[in-house]
Short mmCIF file of C-alpha atoms and ligand atoms in Angstrom, two decimals:
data_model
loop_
_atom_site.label_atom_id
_atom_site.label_comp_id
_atom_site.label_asym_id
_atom_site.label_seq_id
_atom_site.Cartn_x
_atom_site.Cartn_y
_atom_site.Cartn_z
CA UNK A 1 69.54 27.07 -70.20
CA UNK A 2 66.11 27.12 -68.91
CA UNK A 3 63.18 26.75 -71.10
CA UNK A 4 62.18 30.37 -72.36
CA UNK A 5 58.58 30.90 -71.50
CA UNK A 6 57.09 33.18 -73.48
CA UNK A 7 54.87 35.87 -72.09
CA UNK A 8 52.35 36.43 -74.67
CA UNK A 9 51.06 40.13 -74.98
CA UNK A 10 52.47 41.90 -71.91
CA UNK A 11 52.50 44.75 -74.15
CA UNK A 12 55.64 46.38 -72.94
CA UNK A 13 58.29 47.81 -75.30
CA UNK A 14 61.34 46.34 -73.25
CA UNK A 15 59.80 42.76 -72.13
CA UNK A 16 62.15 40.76 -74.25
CA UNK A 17 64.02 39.39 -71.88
CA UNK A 18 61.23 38.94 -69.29
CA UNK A 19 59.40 35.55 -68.41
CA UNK A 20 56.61 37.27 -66.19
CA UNK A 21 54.52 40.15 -66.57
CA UNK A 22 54.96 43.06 -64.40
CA UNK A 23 52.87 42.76 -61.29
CA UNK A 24 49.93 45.24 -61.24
CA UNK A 25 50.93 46.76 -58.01
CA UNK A 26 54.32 47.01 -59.52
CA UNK A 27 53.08 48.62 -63.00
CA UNK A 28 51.44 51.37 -60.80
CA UNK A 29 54.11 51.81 -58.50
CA UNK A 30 56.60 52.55 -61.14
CA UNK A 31 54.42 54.29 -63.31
CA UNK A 32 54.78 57.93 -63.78
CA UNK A 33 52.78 58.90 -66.41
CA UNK A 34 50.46 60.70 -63.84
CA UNK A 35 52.62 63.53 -63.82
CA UNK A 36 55.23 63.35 -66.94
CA UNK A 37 52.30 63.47 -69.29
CA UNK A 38 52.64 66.84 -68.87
CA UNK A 39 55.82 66.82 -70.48
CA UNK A 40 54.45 65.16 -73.90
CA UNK A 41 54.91 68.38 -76.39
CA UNK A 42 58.84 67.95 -75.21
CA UNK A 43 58.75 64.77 -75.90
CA UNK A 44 57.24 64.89 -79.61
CA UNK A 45 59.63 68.09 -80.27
CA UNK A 46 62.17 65.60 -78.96
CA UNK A 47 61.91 63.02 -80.90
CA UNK A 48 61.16 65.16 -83.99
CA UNK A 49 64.46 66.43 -84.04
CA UNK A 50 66.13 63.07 -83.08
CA UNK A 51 64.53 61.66 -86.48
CA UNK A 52 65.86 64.41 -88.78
CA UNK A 53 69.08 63.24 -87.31
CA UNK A 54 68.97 59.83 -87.57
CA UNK A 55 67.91 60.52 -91.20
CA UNK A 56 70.98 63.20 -91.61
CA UNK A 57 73.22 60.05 -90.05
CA UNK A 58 71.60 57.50 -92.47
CA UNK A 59 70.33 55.34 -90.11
CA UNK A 60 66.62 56.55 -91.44
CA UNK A 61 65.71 56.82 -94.68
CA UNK A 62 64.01 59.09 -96.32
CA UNK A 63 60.60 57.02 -96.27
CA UNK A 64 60.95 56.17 -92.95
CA UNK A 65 61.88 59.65 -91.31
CA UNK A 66 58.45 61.32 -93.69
CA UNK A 67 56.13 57.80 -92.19
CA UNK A 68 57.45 58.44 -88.04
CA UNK A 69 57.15 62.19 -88.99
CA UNK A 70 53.81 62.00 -89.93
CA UNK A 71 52.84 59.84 -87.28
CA UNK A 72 54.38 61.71 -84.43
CA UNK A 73 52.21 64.58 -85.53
CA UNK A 74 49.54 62.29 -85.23
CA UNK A 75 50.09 61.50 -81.81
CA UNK A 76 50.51 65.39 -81.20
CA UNK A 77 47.32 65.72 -82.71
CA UNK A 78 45.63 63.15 -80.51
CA UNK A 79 47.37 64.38 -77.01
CA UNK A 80 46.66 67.92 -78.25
CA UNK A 81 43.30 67.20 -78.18
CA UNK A 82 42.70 64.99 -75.64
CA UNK A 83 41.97 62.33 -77.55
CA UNK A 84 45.28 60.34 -77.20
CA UNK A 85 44.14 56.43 -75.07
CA UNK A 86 46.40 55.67 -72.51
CA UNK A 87 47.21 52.38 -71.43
CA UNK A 88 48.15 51.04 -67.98
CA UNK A 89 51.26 49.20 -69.07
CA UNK A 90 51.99 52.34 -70.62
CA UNK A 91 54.49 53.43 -68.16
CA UNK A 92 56.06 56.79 -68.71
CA UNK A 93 54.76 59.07 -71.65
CA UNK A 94 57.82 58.30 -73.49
CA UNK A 95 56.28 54.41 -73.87
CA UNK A 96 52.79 55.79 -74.50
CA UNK A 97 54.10 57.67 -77.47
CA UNK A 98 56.08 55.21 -78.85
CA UNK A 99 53.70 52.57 -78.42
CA UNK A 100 51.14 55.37 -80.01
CA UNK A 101 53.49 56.04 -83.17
CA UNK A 102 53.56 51.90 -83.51
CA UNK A 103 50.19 51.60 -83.49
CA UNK A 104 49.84 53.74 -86.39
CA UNK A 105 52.54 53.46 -88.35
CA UNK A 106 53.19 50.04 -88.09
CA UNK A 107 56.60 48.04 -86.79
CA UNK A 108 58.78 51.20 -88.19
CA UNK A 109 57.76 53.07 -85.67
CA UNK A 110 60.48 51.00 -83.67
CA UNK A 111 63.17 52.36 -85.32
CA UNK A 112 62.58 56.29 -83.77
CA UNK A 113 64.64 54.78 -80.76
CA UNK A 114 67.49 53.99 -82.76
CA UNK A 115 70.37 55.06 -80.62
CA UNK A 116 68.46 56.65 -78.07
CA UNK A 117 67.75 55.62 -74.32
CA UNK A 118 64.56 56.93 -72.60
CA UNK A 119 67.79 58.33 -69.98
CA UNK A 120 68.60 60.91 -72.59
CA UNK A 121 65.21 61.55 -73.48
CA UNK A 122 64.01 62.35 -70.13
CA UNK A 123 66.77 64.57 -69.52
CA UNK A 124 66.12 66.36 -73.33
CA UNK A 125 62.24 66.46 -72.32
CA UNK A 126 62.97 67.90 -68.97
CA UNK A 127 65.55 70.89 -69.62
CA UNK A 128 62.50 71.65 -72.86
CA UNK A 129 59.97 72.25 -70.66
CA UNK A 130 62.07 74.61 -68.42
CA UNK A 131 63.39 76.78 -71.24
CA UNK A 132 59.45 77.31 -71.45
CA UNK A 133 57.94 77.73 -67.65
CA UNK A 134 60.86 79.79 -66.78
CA UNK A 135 60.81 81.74 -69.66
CA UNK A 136 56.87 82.18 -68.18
CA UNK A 137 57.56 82.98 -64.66
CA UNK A 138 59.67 85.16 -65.71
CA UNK A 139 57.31 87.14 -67.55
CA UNK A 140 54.96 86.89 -64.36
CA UNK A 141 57.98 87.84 -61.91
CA UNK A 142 58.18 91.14 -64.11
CA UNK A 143 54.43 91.65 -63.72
CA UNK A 144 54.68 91.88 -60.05
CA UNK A 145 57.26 94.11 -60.39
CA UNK A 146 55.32 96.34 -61.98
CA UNK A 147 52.42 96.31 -59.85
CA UNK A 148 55.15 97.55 -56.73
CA UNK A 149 56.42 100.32 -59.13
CA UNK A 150 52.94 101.64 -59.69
CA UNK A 151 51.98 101.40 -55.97
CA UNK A 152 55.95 103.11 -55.26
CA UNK A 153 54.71 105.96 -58.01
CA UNK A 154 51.45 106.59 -56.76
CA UNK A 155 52.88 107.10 -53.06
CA UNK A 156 56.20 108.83 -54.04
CA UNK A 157 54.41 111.91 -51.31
CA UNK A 158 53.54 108.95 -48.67
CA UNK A 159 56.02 108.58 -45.72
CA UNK A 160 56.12 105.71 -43.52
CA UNK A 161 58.07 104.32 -39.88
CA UNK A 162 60.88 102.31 -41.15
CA UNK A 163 61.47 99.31 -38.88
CA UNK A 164 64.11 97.05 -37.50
CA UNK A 165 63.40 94.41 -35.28
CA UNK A 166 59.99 95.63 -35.70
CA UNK A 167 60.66 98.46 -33.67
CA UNK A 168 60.03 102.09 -35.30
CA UNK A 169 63.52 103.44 -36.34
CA UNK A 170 63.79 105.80 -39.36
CA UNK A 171 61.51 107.54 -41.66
CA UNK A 172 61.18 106.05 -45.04
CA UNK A 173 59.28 106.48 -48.16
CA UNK A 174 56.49 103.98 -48.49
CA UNK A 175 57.60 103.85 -52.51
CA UNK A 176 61.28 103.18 -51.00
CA UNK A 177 59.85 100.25 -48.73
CA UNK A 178 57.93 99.04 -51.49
CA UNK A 179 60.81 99.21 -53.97
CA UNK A 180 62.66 96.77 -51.67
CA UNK A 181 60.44 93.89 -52.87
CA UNK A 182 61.13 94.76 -57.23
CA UNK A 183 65.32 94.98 -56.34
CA UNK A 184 64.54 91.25 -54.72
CA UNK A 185 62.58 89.95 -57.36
CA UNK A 186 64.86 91.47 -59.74
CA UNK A 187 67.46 89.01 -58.48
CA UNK A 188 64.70 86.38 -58.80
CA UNK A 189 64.49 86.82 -62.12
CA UNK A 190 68.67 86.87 -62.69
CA UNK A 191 68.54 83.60 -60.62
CA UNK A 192 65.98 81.94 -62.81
CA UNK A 193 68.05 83.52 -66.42
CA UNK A 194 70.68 81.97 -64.68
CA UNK A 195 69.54 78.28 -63.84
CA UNK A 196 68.56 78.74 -67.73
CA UNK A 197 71.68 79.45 -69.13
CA UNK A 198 73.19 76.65 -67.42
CA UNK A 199 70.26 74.45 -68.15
CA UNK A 200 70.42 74.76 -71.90
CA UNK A 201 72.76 72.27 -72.95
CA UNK A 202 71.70 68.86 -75.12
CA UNK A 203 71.70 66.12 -73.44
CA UNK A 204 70.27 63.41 -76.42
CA UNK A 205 73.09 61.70 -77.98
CA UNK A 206 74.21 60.43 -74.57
CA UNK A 207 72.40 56.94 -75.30
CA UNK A 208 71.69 54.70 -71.73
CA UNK A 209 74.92 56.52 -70.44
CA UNK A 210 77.84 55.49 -72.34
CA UNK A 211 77.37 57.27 -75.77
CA UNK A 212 75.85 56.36 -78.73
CA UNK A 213 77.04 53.87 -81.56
CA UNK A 214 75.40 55.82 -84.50
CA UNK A 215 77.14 58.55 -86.00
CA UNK A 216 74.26 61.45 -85.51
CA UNK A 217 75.88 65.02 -85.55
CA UNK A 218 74.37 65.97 -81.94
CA UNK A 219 75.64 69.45 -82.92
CA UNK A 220 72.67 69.02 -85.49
CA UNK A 221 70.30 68.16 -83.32
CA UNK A 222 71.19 71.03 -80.80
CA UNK A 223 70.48 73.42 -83.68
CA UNK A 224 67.52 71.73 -84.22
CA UNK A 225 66.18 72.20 -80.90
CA UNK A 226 67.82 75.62 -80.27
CA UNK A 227 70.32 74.45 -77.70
CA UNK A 228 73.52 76.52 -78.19
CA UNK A 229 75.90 73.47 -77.17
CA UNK A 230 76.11 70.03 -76.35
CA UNK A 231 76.50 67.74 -73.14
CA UNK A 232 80.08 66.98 -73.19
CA UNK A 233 79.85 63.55 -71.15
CA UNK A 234 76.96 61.07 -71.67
CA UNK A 235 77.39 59.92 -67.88
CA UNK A 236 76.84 63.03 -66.45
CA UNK A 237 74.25 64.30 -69.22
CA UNK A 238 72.23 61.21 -67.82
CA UNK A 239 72.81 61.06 -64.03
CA UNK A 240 72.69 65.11 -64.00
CA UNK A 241 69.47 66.79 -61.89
CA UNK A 242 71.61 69.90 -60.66
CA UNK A 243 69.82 72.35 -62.73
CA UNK A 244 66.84 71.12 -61.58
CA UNK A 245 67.57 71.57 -57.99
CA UNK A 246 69.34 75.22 -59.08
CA UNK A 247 65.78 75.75 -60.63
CA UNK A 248 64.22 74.96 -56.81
CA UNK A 249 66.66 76.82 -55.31
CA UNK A 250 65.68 79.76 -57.36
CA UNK A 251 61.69 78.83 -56.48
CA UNK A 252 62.32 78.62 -52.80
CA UNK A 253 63.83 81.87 -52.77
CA UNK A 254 60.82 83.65 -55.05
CA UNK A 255 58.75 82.48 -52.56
CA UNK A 256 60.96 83.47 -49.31
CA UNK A 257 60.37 86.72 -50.79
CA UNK A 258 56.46 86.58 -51.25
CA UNK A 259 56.40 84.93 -47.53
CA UNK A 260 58.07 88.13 -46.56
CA UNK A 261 55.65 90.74 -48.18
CA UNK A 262 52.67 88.50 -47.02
CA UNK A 263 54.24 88.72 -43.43
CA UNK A 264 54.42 92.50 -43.57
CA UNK A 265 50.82 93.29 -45.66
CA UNK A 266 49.12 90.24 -42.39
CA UNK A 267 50.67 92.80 -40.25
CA UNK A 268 49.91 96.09 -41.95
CA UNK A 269 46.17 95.22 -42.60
CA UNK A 270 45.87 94.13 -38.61
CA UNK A 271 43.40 96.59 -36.60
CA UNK A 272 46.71 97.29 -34.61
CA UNK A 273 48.81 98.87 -37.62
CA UNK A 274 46.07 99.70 -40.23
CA UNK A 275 48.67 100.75 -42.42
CA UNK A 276 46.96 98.89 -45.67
CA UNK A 277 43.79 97.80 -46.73
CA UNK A 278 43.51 94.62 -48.83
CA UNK A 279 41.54 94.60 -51.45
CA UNK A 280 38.00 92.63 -50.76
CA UNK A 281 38.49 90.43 -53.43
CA UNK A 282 41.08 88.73 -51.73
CA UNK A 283 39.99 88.39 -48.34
CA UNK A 284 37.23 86.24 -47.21
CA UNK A 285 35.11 86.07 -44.14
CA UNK A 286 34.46 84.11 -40.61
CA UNK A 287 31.52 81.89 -41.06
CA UNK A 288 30.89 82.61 -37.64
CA UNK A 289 32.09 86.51 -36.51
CA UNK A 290 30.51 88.79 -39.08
CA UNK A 291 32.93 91.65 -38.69
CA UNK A 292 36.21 89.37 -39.35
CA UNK A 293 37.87 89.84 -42.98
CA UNK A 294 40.49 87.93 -43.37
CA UNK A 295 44.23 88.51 -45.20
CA UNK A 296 43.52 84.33 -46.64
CA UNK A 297 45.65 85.18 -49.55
CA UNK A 298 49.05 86.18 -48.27
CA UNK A 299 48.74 83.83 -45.52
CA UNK A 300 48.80 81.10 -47.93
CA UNK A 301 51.43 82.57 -50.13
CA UNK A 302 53.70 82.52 -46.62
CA UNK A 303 51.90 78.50 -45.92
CA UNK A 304 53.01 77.88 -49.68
CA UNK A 305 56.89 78.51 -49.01
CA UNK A 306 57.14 75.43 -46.73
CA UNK A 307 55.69 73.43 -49.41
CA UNK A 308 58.19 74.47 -52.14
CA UNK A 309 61.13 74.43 -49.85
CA UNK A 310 60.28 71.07 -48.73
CA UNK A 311 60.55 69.84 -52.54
CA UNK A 312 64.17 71.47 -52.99
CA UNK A 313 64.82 69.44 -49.71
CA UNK A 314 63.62 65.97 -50.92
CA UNK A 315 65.08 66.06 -54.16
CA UNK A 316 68.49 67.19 -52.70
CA UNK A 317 67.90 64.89 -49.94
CA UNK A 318 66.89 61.86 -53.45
CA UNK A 319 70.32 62.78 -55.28
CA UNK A 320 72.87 62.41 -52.42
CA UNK A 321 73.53 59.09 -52.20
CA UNK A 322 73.02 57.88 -55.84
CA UNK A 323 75.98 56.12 -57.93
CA UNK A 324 76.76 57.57 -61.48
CA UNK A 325 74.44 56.87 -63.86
CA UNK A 326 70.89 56.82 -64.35
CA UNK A 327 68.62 55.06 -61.40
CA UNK A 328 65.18 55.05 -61.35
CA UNK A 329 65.75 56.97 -58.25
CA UNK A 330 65.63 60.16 -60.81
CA UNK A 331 61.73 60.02 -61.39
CA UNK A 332 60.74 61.10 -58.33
CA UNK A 333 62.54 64.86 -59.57
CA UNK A 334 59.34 65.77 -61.63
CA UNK A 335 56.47 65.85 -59.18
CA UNK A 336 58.46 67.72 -57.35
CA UNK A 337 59.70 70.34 -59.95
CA UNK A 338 56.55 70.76 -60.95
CA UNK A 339 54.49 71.45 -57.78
CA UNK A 340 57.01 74.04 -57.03
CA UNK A 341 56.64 75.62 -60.54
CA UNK A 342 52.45 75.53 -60.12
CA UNK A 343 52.65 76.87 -56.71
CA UNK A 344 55.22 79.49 -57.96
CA UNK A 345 53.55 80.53 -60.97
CA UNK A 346 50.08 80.80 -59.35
CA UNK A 347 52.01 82.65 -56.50
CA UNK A 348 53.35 85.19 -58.03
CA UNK A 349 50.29 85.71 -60.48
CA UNK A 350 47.90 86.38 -57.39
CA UNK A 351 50.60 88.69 -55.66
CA UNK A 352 50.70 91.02 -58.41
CA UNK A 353 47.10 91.58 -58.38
CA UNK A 354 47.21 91.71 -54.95
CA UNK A 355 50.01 94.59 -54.64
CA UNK A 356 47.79 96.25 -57.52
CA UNK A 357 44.58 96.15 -55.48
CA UNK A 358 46.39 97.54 -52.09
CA UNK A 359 44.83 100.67 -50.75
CA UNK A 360 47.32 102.38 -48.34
CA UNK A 361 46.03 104.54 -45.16
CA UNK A 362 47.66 107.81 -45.66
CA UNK A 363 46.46 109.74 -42.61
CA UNK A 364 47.48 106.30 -40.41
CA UNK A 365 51.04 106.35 -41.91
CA UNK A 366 51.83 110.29 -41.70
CA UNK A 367 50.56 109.74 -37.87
CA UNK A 368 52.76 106.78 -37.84
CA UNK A 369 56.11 108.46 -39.01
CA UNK A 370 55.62 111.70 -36.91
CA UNK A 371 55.92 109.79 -33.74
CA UNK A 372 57.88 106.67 -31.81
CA UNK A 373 61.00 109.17 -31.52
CA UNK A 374 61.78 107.80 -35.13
CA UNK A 375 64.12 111.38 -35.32
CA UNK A 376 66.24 110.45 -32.73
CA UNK A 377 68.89 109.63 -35.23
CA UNK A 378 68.16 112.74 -36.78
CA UNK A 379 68.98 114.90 -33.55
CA UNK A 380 72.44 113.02 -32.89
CA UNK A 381 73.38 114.10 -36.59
CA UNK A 382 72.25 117.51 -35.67
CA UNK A 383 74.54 117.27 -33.38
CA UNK A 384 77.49 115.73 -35.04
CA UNK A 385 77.99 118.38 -37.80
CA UNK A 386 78.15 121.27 -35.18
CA UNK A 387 81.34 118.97 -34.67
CA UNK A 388 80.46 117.00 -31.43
CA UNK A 389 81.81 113.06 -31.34
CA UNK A 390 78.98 110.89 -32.69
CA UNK A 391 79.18 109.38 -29.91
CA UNK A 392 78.53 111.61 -27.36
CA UNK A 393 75.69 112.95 -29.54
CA UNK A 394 74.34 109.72 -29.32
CA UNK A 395 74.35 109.77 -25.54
CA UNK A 396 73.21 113.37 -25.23
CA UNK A 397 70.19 112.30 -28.15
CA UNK A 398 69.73 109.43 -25.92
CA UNK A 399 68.68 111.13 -22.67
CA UNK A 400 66.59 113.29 -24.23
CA UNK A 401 64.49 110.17 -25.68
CA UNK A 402 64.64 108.53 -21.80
CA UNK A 403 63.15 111.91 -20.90
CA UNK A 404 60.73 112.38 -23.29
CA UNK A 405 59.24 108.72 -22.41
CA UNK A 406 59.61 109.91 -18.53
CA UNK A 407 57.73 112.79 -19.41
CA UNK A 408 54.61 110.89 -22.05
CA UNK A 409 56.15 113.03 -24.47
CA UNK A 410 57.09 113.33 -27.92
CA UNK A 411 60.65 114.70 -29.83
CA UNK A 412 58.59 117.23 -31.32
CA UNK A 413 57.02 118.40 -28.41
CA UNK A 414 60.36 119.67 -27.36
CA UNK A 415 61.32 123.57 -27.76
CA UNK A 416 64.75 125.39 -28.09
CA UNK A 417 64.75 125.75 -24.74
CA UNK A 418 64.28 122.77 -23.59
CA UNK A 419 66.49 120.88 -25.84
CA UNK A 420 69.52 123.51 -24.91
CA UNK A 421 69.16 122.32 -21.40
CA UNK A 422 70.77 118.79 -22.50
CA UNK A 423 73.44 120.49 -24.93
CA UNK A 424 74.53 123.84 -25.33
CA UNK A 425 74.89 122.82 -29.37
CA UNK A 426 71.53 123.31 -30.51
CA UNK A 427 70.77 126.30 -31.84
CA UNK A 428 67.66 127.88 -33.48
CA UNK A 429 68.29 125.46 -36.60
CA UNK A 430 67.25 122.35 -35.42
CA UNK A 431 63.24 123.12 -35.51
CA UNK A 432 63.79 123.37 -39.17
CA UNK A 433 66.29 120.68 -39.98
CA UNK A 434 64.81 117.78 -37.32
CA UNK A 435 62.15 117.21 -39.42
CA UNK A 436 60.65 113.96 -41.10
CA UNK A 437 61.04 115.63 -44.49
CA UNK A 438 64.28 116.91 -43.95
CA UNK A 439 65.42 113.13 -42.64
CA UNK A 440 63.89 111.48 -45.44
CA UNK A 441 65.63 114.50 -47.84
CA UNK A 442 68.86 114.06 -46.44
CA UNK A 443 69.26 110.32 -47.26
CA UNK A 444 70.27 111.30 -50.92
CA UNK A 445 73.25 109.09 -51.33
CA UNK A 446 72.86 106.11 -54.19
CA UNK A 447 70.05 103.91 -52.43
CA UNK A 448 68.74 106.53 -49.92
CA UNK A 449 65.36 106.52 -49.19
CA UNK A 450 65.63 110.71 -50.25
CA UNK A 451 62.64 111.37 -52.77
CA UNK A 452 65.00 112.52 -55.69
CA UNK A 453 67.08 109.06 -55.23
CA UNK A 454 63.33 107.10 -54.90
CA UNK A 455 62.13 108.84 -57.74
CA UNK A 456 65.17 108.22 -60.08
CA UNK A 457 64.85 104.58 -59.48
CA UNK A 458 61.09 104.26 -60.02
CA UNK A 459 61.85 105.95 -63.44
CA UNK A 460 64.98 103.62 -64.34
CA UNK A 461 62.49 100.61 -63.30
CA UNK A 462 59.44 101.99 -65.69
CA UNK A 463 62.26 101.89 -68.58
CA UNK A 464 63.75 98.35 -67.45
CA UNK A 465 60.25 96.57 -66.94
CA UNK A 466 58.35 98.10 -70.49
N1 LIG B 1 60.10 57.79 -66.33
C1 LIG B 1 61.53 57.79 -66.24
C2 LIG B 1 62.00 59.00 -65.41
O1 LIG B 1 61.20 59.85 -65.22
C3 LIG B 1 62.12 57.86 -67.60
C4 LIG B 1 63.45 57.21 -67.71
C5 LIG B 1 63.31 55.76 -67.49
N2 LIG B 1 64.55 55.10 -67.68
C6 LIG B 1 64.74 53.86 -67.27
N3 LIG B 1 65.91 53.33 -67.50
N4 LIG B 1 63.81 53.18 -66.64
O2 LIG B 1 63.12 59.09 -65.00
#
C-alpha cells in the first residue's frame, strides 16, 4: 500500500478516496451547475420526499428527518431568494445543496443521501421539472390556438387562393387555411401529453444503478411526489434519456409548424402578395431604406427551428453509443433540453400575439380568389355530373384554360356561348354554379373548406380551448 496522502479541505462530498484535488480546469469543465441550477426547486421537492421515506423505512429518525427538513427549507429559502453562495467546487446543484444543508445543520445533513445516488436524483429532478414546463407550454400552445380561432371567426366571410406547390389551385376559406395551423398544434399538444404520460414514472429508489439496500417503500415516495408508478429497473431508470429526446422530438415539431406559418405570413406580407399586414409592433425597420418594414419576428421563429432541431440531433447523436448505466456522458442532455424549451416557450408566446395582431387585406384576397383559373376544377365537375368521364372533362376544362391564357383572359370572362363551343354539355347552369361561392359551398363533406363545415369546427374549437 502506498502512503495515503491526505488532501486537506478539497471540499468535495465524494473526495475520500482521492489523493489530489481536482484540477481547476477540470472542476470547470465538469461542472454543470451553470445550467442545472435551474433545476434546484426539483431537487429540494426531491429530496423532501426521499427523507419522509427514509424516515417511513427507519433509516431516519424522527429528529433527524424534522433537523434535514428544516434545513432543506432553508436552503429553499436562500435559492428562492437569491441569496443561496455558490461555491466553485460545488459541482452540480445537487452538491451545492447538500453541501448547503451541511453547513447548517451540521454532519447529519450527510445522512439525506442515505441510499440515494446523485444518478437517481438527476433523473427524479429532471422528469419534475418537465411535468411543470410542459404542463406550461401547453397552456401557451392552447393560447395560440386561440388567437387562429379568433382570426378563423372574424374572417368566416373572407375567401382566399388555396395553393399547392405555390401555385393558385382551389378556393378556400381564409378561416379554413387558418384552422390548418390549431388541428397541427392540436397534435402538438397530444405529443407533448404524451411524452408526459410516459415521462411520469419514479425513478429514485434506483440507487447508482443496481438498486438500493434500504428498505424505502418507493411506492411511498411516488405518492409523495405524485408519480402514479414506479421505475421497474434501476439500470434503465438511470441510463434512461428517451423521454427527454421524445420531449425534443415533440419541440422540433412545434416549431416545424411555427417555421411553416412564418414561411407563409414572410410571404403574405411581401409587396408581391399583400395578403396580410403584420402588426407594427413586430416588425422593425432598415437603418438605412426608410420605407423597408421588416417581418423580423417570423423570420426568426423559422431561424429558431434549426436551433431546436439541432439539439434533438446532438442528444440523439450523445446517447447512441453509450453502455448501460449512467456516464457522465448524460449531462450534456440539460443544456440542450432546456434551450429548446426557452426557445419553444418564447416561440410560441410571441406567435400568438402575432396571429392576434394580423390584419388581413380583404379587397387583395377577394381579387386574389376570383382569378388564376382557380375554378378550373370547378368546370370539369360541372361537367362530370351531366355524366361525362372525369376524365375527358378534365381535358375539355383543360383547353379551355390553354385558351383563356392564349387569349389574356379569365374563366369568368367566358359566356354560354363560348364555353358551348368546347362541349355541347354546358348549359345555362354553369354561370350560376361555377362560382367561387358555390366551389367553396360545395366542399361540405367532414373537413371541407364549405362555410357550414368551417363554421362547425370553429364552434367545436371555442368549446375545446375555454
Ligand atoms: N450533474 C450530473 C448530470 O447532470 C448529475 C449526476 C452525476 N452523477 C455522477 N455519477 N457523476 O448528469
Amino acid at each position: 500500500m502506498g502512503k495515503k496522502k491526505l488532501v486537506a479541505g478539497t471540499g468535495k462530498l465524494w473526495s475520500g478516496r482521492f489523493r489530489e484535488r481536482t484540477h481547476r480546469l477540470v472542476e470547470a469543465f465538469t461542472s454543470s451547475l451553470a445550467f442545472d441550477r435551474r433545476l434546484y426547486a426539483y431537487d429540494i421537492a426531491g429530496s423532501i420526499a426521499h427523507c419522509k421515506t427514509l424516515e417511513k423505512a427507519g433509516v431516519l429518525t424522527r429528529k433527524e428527518t424534522a433537523a434535514i427538513l428544516r434545513g432543506l427549507e432553508s436552503v429553499r429559502g436562500e435559492l428562492d431568494a437569491g441569496r443561496f453562495h455558490f461555491v466553485p467546487q460545488d459541482e452540480d446543484i445537487h452538491m451545492a445543496i447538500e453541501r448547503r444543508l451541511t453547513q447548517l445543520i451540521g454532519p447529519m445533513g450527510g445522512k439525506l443521501h442515505t441510499g440515494r445516488s446523485r444518478n437517481d436524483q438527476v433523473a427524479l429532478d429532471l422528469r419534475l421539472y418537465l411535468r411543470d414546463v410542459l404542463g406550461l407550454l401547453s397552456g401557451r400552445l392552447a393560447t395560440l390556438q386561440r388567437a387562429f380561432v379568433q382570426q378563423a371567426r372574424t374572417h368566416l366571410d373572407v375567401v382566399m387562393p388555396g395553393y399547392t406547390h405555390l401555385q393558385r389551385a382551389q378556393p378556400v376559406l381564409l378561416a379554413h387555411h387558418l384552422l390548418a395551423y390549431v388541428e397541427m398544434l392540436e397534435r402538438d399538444k397530444g405529443r407533448v401529453r404524451d411524452a408526459l404520460a410516459r415521462l411520469n414514472v419514479l425513478p429514485l429508489g434506483s440507487g447508482a444503478l443496481a438498486g438500493t439496500n434500504y428498505p424505502v417503500d418507493r411506492r411511498y415516495t411516488a405518492k409523495l411526489l405524485g408519480f402514479p408508478s414506479v421505475t421497474e429497473n434501476s439500470l434503465d431508470a438511470v441510463a434512461d434519456r428517451d423521454f427527454v429526446v421524445e420531449v425534443l422530438a415533440a419541440l422540433a415539431l412545434v416549431m416545424m409548424h411555427l417555421s411553416r406559418l412564418s414561411e407563409e405570413l414572410i410571404l403574405w406580407s411581401s409587396q408581391e402578395f399583400q395578403f396580410v399586414d403584420l402588426p407594427d409592433a413586430f416588425c422593425t425597420g432598415s437603418s438605412m431604406m426608410p420605407q423597408k418594414k421588416n417581418p423580423d419576428v417570423p423570420e426568426l421563429l423559422r431561424g429558431k427551428t434549426g436551433r431546436v432541431y439541432g439539439h434533438l440531433l446532438a442528444l440523439l447523436t450523445t446517447l447512441k453509443g453509450l453502455p448501460l448505466s449512467y456516464n457522465r456522458d448524460l449531462q450534456e442532455d440539460k443544456e440542450a433540453l432546456f434551450d429548446a424549451l426557452d426557445t419553444v416557450l418564447a416561440s410560441v408566446e410571441v406567435a400568438a400575439e402575432l396571429i392576434a395582431g394580423l390584419t388581413f387585406n380583404r379587397a387583395v384576397l377577394a381579387k386574389a380568389s376570383g382569378s388564376g383559373y382557380l375554378l378550373a376544377t370547378e368546370l370539369a365537375d360541372y361537367l362530370a355530373t351531366k355524366g361525362v368521364p372525369f376524365r375527358e372533362a378534365h381535358e375539355t376544362t383543360g383547353r379551355i384554360v390553354r385558351a383563356c391564357l392564349d387569349r389574356n383572359r379569365d374563366l369568368r370572362d367566358l359566356t354560354l356561348a363560348d364555353l358551348r363551343t368546347f362541349s355541347p354539355q354546358f348549359e345555362k347552369d354553369v354561370l350560376d354554379v361555377v362560382t367561387v361561392e358555390g366551389a367553396i359551398e360545395r366542399k361540405a363533406q367532414i373537413g371541407g373548406t364549405a362555410r357550414k363545415r368551417v363554421t362547425a369546427r370553429i364552434k367545436a374549437l371555442e368549446g375545446a380551448l375555454k
